[in-house]
Amino acid sequence: HLATATSRANLGNLLHSMGLYSMAEPLCQSARVIREGTLGLENPDTATSLDNVAALFHAMGNFEESESLQTKALEIRKKILGVDHPSTATSHNNLGAVLRAKGELTKAELHCRRALEIWEKYLGPTHPKTGTSLNNLGMLLHKKQEYESAMSYFKRALAIWERSVGHEHPDTAGCLDNMATTLREQDLIEDAFTYCIKGLEIRKKVLGARHPDTANSLDNLGRLFAARGLMPQAKLYLMEASEIRQASLGLHHPKTV
């Protein structure tokens, strides 16, 4: 029943946000199967389920399967909703993110910029979704080692999110952590510490001490201590990050290996 699919999808998405990926997967998959069987493959709600499962696979490090599902969701949304629909932009954004994770940066940038174009036009330049796209582009430019450009996108995203979702929000914390990583690459260690510690504090408060995203901040902080030459402190934070990742993501996740 479609109501069952909605309930399972909502619970699966909640567990995903909590970093409980193995618990979220069967719920999201079940919602997908129900919607595909009831609504058919070419339906916006089916595309949403594909998108949910794809995002979960991305978080779990299964990039190939994530790309495949995101591509399907994008094609459905383009056909049913139109090429300029905000939900179509979501698929562009998410597909760009997984392509970035795979190192396919040229293809990733095309999707990320298309998402930004749609969201800025239809939702406005200060909408949280626009912030998501700006943050994604910042991460892409960071990977291309275009650090100054990356920081400009992160700053825009941070300003949007602090106004729209607040200072103590996971998106805000993620952006702060991205800024810290980019500053570290530029050897701006003291500035990086400021952003990293702030992001870590938010993640611990909002997501919890054992969340995979909290582990990302701990790992970043450890690397900053290492850049300072303070190896005992670096080892403590890096080991804590590794323990959280092994427990929550498993031994074979790209961030654990």
CSV table of C-alpha atoms in Angstrom, one decimal:
chain,number,residue,atom,x,y,z
A,1,HIS,CA,0.0,0.0,0.0
A,2,LEU,CA,1.2,3.5,-0.8
A,3,ALA,CA,0.7,4.7,2.7
A,4,THR,CA,3.0,1.9,3.9
A,5,ALA,CA,5.6,3.0,1.4
A,6,THR,CA,5.5,6.5,2.6
A,7,SER,CA,5.9,5.5,6.3
A,8,ARG,CA,8.8,3.2,5.4
A,9,ALA,CA,10.4,5.8,3.3
A,10,ASN,CA,10.1,8.4,6.1
A,11,LEU,CA,11.5,6.1,8.7
A,12,GLY,CA,14.3,5.0,6.3
A,13,ASN,CA,15.2,8.6,5.6
A,14,LEU,CA,15.3,9.4,9.4
A,15,LEU,CA,17.6,6.4,10.1
A,16,HIS,CA,19.8,7.6,7.2
A,17,SER,CA,20.1,11.0,8.7
A,18,MET,CA,21.1,9.4,12.0
A,19,GLY,CA,23.9,7.5,10.3
A,20,LEU,CA,22.1,4.1,10.7
A,21,TYR,CA,22.5,3.0,7.2
A,22,SER,CA,22.1,-0.7,7.5
A,23,MET,CA,18.8,-0.2,9.3
A,24,ALA,CA,17.6,2.4,6.7
A,25,GLU,CA,18.4,0.3,3.6
A,26,PRO,CA,15.6,-2.4,3.9
A,27,LEU,CA,13.0,0.3,4.6
A,28,CYS,CA,14.0,2.5,1.7
A,29,GLN,CA,14.2,-0.6,-0.6
A,30,SER,CA,10.8,-1.8,0.5
A,31,ALA,CA,9.2,1.7,-0.2
A,32,ARG,CA,10.9,1.6,-3.6
A,33,VAL,CA,9.5,-1.9,-4.5
A,34,ILE,CA,5.9,-0.9,-3.4
A,35,ARG,CA,6.0,2.3,-5.4
A,36,GLU,CA,7.4,0.7,-8.5
A,37,GLY,CA,4.7,-2.1,-8.3
A,38,THR,CA,1.8,0.3,-7.6
A,39,LEU,CA,2.7,3.5,-9.5
A,40,GLY,CA,5.0,2.1,-12.2
A,41,LEU,CA,8.5,3.1,-13.1
A,42,GLU,CA,7.7,6.5,-14.6
A,43,ASN,CA,6.2,8.3,-11.6
A,44,PRO,CA,7.6,11.1,-9.5
A,45,ASP,CA,7.2,9.2,-6.3
A,46,THR,CA,9.0,6.2,-7.7
A,47,ALA,CA,11.8,8.6,-8.7
A,48,THR,CA,11.9,9.9,-5.1
A,49,SER,CA,12.3,6.3,-3.9
A,50,LEU,CA,15.1,5.7,-6.4
A,51,ASP,CA,16.7,9.0,-5.2
A,52,ASN,CA,16.4,7.9,-1.5
A,53,VAL,CA,18.0,4.5,-2.1
A,54,ALA,CA,20.8,6.1,-4.3
A,55,ALA,CA,21.6,8.6,-1.5
A,56,LEU,CA,21.8,5.8,1.0
A,57,PHE,CA,24.2,3.8,-1.3
A,58,HIS,CA,26.3,6.9,-1.7
A,59,ALA,CA,26.6,7.3,2.0
A,60,MET,CA,27.5,3.6,2.3
A,61,GLY,CA,30.3,3.9,-0.3
A,62,ASN,CA,28.5,2.0,-3.1
A,63,PHE,CA,29.1,4.6,-5.7
A,64,GLU,CA,28.4,2.5,-8.8
A,65,GLU,CA,24.9,1.5,-7.7
A,66,SER,CA,24.2,5.0,-6.5
A,67,GLU,CA,25.1,6.4,-9.9
A,68,SER,CA,22.9,3.9,-11.6
A,69,LEU,CA,19.8,4.7,-9.5
A,70,GLN,CA,20.4,8.5,-9.6
A,71,THR,CA,20.6,8.3,-13.4
A,72,LYS,CA,17.3,6.5,-13.5
A,73,ALA,CA,15.7,9.0,-11.2
A,74,LEU,CA,17.0,11.9,-13.3
A,75,GLU,CA,15.5,10.5,-16.5
A,76,ILE,CA,12.1,9.9,-14.9
A,77,ARG,CA,12.0,13.4,-13.5
A,78,LYS,CA,13.1,15.0,-16.7
A,79,LYS,CA,10.4,13.1,-18.6
A,80,ILE,CA,7.5,13.5,-16.1
A,81,LEU,CA,8.3,16.8,-14.4
A,82,GLY,CA,10.3,18.6,-17.0
A,83,VAL,CA,14.0,19.6,-17.4
A,84,ASP,CA,13.6,22.7,-15.2
A,85,HIS,CA,11.7,21.3,-12.3
A,86,PRO,CA,13.3,21.7,-8.8
A,87,SER,CA,13.1,17.9,-8.3
A,88,THR,CA,15.0,17.4,-11.5
A,89,ALA,CA,17.6,19.7,-10.0
A,90,THR,CA,17.8,17.4,-7.0
A,91,SER,CA,18.7,14.5,-9.2
A,92,HIS,CA,21.3,16.6,-11.0
A,93,ASN,CA,22.8,17.7,-7.7
A,94,ASN,CA,22.9,14.1,-6.3
A,95,LEU,CA,24.2,12.6,-9.4
A,96,GLY,CA,26.9,15.3,-9.5
A,97,ALA,CA,27.8,14.4,-5.9
A,98,VAL,CA,28.3,10.7,-6.6
A,99,LEU,CA,30.3,11.4,-9.8
A,100,ARG,CA,32.5,13.7,-7.7
A,101,ALA,CA,33.0,10.9,-5.2
A,102,LYS,CA,34.0,8.6,-8.2
A,103,GLY,CA,36.5,11.2,-9.4
A,104,GLU,CA,34.6,12.0,-12.6
A,105,LEU,CA,34.9,15.7,-12.1
A,106,THR,CA,34.0,17.0,-15.5
A,107,LYS,CA,30.7,15.1,-15.7
A,108,ALA,CA,30.1,16.0,-12.0
A,109,GLU,CA,30.5,19.7,-12.6
A,110,LEU,CA,28.0,19.7,-15.4
A,111,HIS,CA,25.3,18.3,-13.2
A,112,CYS,CA,26.2,20.4,-10.2
A,113,ARG,CA,26.0,23.7,-12.2
A,114,ARG,CA,22.7,22.6,-13.9
A,115,ALA,CA,21.3,22.0,-10.4
A,116,LEU,CA,22.4,25.5,-9.3
A,117,GLU,CA,21.0,27.1,-12.4
A,118,ILE,CA,17.5,25.5,-11.8
A,119,TRP,CA,17.4,26.2,-8.0
A,120,GLU,CA,18.5,29.8,-8.3
A,121,LYS,CA,16.0,30.4,-11.0
A,122,TYR,CA,12.9,28.7,-9.5
A,123,LEU,CA,13.6,28.8,-5.7
A,124,GLY,CA,15.8,31.9,-5.4
A,125,PRO,CA,19.4,32.7,-4.6
A,126,THR,CA,18.9,32.4,-0.8
A,127,HIS,CA,16.9,29.1,-0.7
A,128,PRO,CA,18.5,26.2,1.3
A,129,LYS,CA,18.5,24.0,-1.8
A,130,THR,CA,20.6,26.7,-3.5
A,131,GLY,CA,23.0,26.5,-0.5
A,132,THR,CA,23.2,22.7,-1.1
A,133,SER,CA,24.2,23.2,-4.7
A,134,LEU,CA,26.8,25.9,-3.8
A,135,ASN,CA,28.3,23.6,-1.2
A,136,ASN,CA,28.4,20.7,-3.7
A,137,LEU,CA,30.2,22.9,-6.2
A,138,GLY,CA,32.6,24.0,-3.5
A,139,MET,CA,33.5,20.4,-2.8
A,140,LEU,CA,34.0,19.7,-6.5
A,141,LEU,CA,36.3,22.7,-6.9
A,142,HIS,CA,38.2,21.6,-3.8
A,143,LYS,CA,38.8,18.3,-5.4
A,144,LYS,CA,40.1,20.1,-8.5
A,145,GLN,CA,42.5,22.0,-6.2
A,146,GLU,CA,40.8,25.3,-7.0
A,147,TYR,CA,40.8,26.3,-3.4
A,148,GLU,CA,40.0,30.0,-3.6
A,149,SER,CA,37.0,29.4,-5.8
A,150,ALA,CA,35.9,26.6,-3.5
A,151,MET,CA,36.0,28.9,-0.5
A,152,SER,CA,33.8,31.5,-2.3
A,153,TYR,CA,31.1,28.9,-2.8
A,154,PHE,CA,31.4,27.6,0.7
A,155,LYS,CA,31.0,31.1,2.1
A,156,ARG,CA,27.9,31.7,0.0
A,157,ALA,CA,26.4,28.4,1.1
A,158,LEU,CA,27.2,29.1,4.8
A,159,ALA,CA,25.6,32.5,4.7
A,160,ILE,CA,22.4,31.0,3.2
A,161,TRP,CA,22.2,28.1,5.7
A,162,GLU,CA,22.9,30.2,8.7
A,163,ARG,CA,20.0,32.5,7.8
A,164,SER,CA,17.6,29.7,6.6
A,165,VAL,CA,18.2,26.6,8.7
A,166,GLY,CA,20.2,28.1,11.6
A,167,HIS,CA,23.7,28.0,13.1
A,168,GLU,CA,23.2,24.7,14.8
A,169,HIS,CA,22.2,22.5,11.8
A,170,PRO,CA,24.0,19.5,10.1
A,171,ASP,CA,24.2,21.4,6.8
A,172,THR,CA,25.9,24.4,8.5
A,173,ALA,CA,28.3,22.1,10.3
A,174,GLY,CA,29.2,20.2,7.1
A,175,CYS,CA,29.9,23.5,5.3
A,176,LEU,CA,32.2,24.6,8.2
A,177,ASP,CA,34.0,21.3,8.0
A,178,ASN,CA,34.5,21.7,4.2
A,179,MET,CA,35.9,25.2,4.7
A,180,ALA,CA,38.3,23.9,7.3
A,181,THR,CA,39.5,21.2,4.9
A,182,THR,CA,40.0,23.7,2.1
A,183,LEU,CA,41.9,26.1,4.4
A,184,ARG,CA,44.1,23.2,5.6
A,185,GLU,CA,45.1,22.5,2.0
A,186,GLN,CA,46.2,26.1,1.7
A,187,ASP,CA,48.2,25.8,4.9
A,188,LEU,CA,45.9,28.3,6.7
A,189,ILE,CA,46.0,26.1,9.7
A,190,GLU,CA,44.8,28.5,12.4
A,191,ASP,CA,41.8,29.6,10.4
A,192,ALA,CA,41.0,26.0,9.6
A,193,PHE,CA,41.0,25.1,13.3
A,194,THR,CA,38.4,27.7,14.0
A,195,TYR,CA,36.0,26.3,11.4
A,196,CYS,CA,36.7,22.7,12.2
A,197,ILE,CA,36.1,23.0,16.0
A,198,LYS,CA,32.9,24.9,15.4
A,199,GLY,CA,31.7,22.2,13.0
A,200,LEU,CA,32.6,19.4,15.3
A,201,GLU,CA,30.7,21.1,18.2
A,202,ILE,CA,27.6,21.4,16.2
A,203,ARG,CA,27.8,17.8,14.9
A,204,LYS,CA,28.3,16.4,18.4
A,205,LYS,CA,25.3,18.4,19.7
A,206,VAL,CA,22.9,17.8,16.8
A,207,LEU,CA,24.0,14.4,15.4
A,208,GLY,CA,25.7,12.8,18.4
A,209,ALA,CA,29.2,11.8,19.2
A,210,ARG,CA,29.1,8.5,17.2
A,211,HIS,CA,27.6,9.7,13.9
A,212,PRO,CA,29.7,9.2,10.8
A,213,ASP,CA,29.6,12.9,10.0
A,214,THR,CA,31.0,13.6,13.5
A,215,ALA,CA,33.8,11.2,12.6
A,216,ASN,CA,34.5,13.4,9.5
A,217,SER,CA,35.0,16.4,11.8
A,218,LEU,CA,37.2,14.4,14.1
A,219,ASP,CA,39.3,13.1,11.2
A,220,ASN,CA,39.7,16.7,9.9
A,221,LEU,CA,40.8,17.9,13.4
A,222,GLY,CA,43.3,15.1,13.6
A,223,ARG,CA,44.8,16.1,10.3
A,224,LEU,CA,45.0,19.7,11.5
A,225,PHE,CA,46.9,18.7,14.6
A,226,ALA,CA,49.2,16.6,12.4
A,227,ALA,CA,49.8,19.6,10.2
A,228,ARG,CA,50.9,21.5,13.3
A,229,GLY,CA,53.3,18.6,14.1
A,230,LEU,CA,51.3,17.7,17.2
A,231,MET,CA,51.2,14.0,16.6
A,232,PRO,CA,49.9,12.7,20.0
A,233,GLN,CA,46.8,14.9,19.7
A,234,ALA,CA,46.4,14.0,16.0
A,235,LYS,CA,46.5,10.3,16.8
A,236,LEU,CA,43.8,10.6,19.4
A,237,TYR,CA,41.3,12.3,17.0
A,238,LEU,CA,42.2,10.1,14.0
A,239,MET,CA,41.8,6.9,16.1
A,240,GLU,CA,38.4,8.1,17.4
A,241,ALA,CA,37.3,8.9,13.9
A,242,SER,CA,38.4,5.5,12.7
A,243,GLU,CA,36.6,3.7,15.5
A,244,ILE,CA,33.3,5.5,14.7
A,245,ARG,CA,33.6,4.7,11.0
A,246,GLN,CA,34.4,1.1,11.5
A,247,ALA,CA,31.3,0.7,13.8
A,248,SER,CA,28.9,2.7,11.7
A,249,LEU,CA,30.1,2.2,8.1
A,250,GLY,CA,31.9,-1.2,8.3
A,251,LEU,CA,35.5,-2.2,7.5
A,252,HIS,CA,35.1,-2.0,3.7
A,253,HIS,CA,33.7,1.5,3.3
A,254,PRO,CA,36.0,3.9,1.4
A,255,LYS,CA,36.4,6.1,4.5
A,256,THR,CA,37.3,3.2,6.7
A,257,VAL,CA,39.8,1.5,4.4
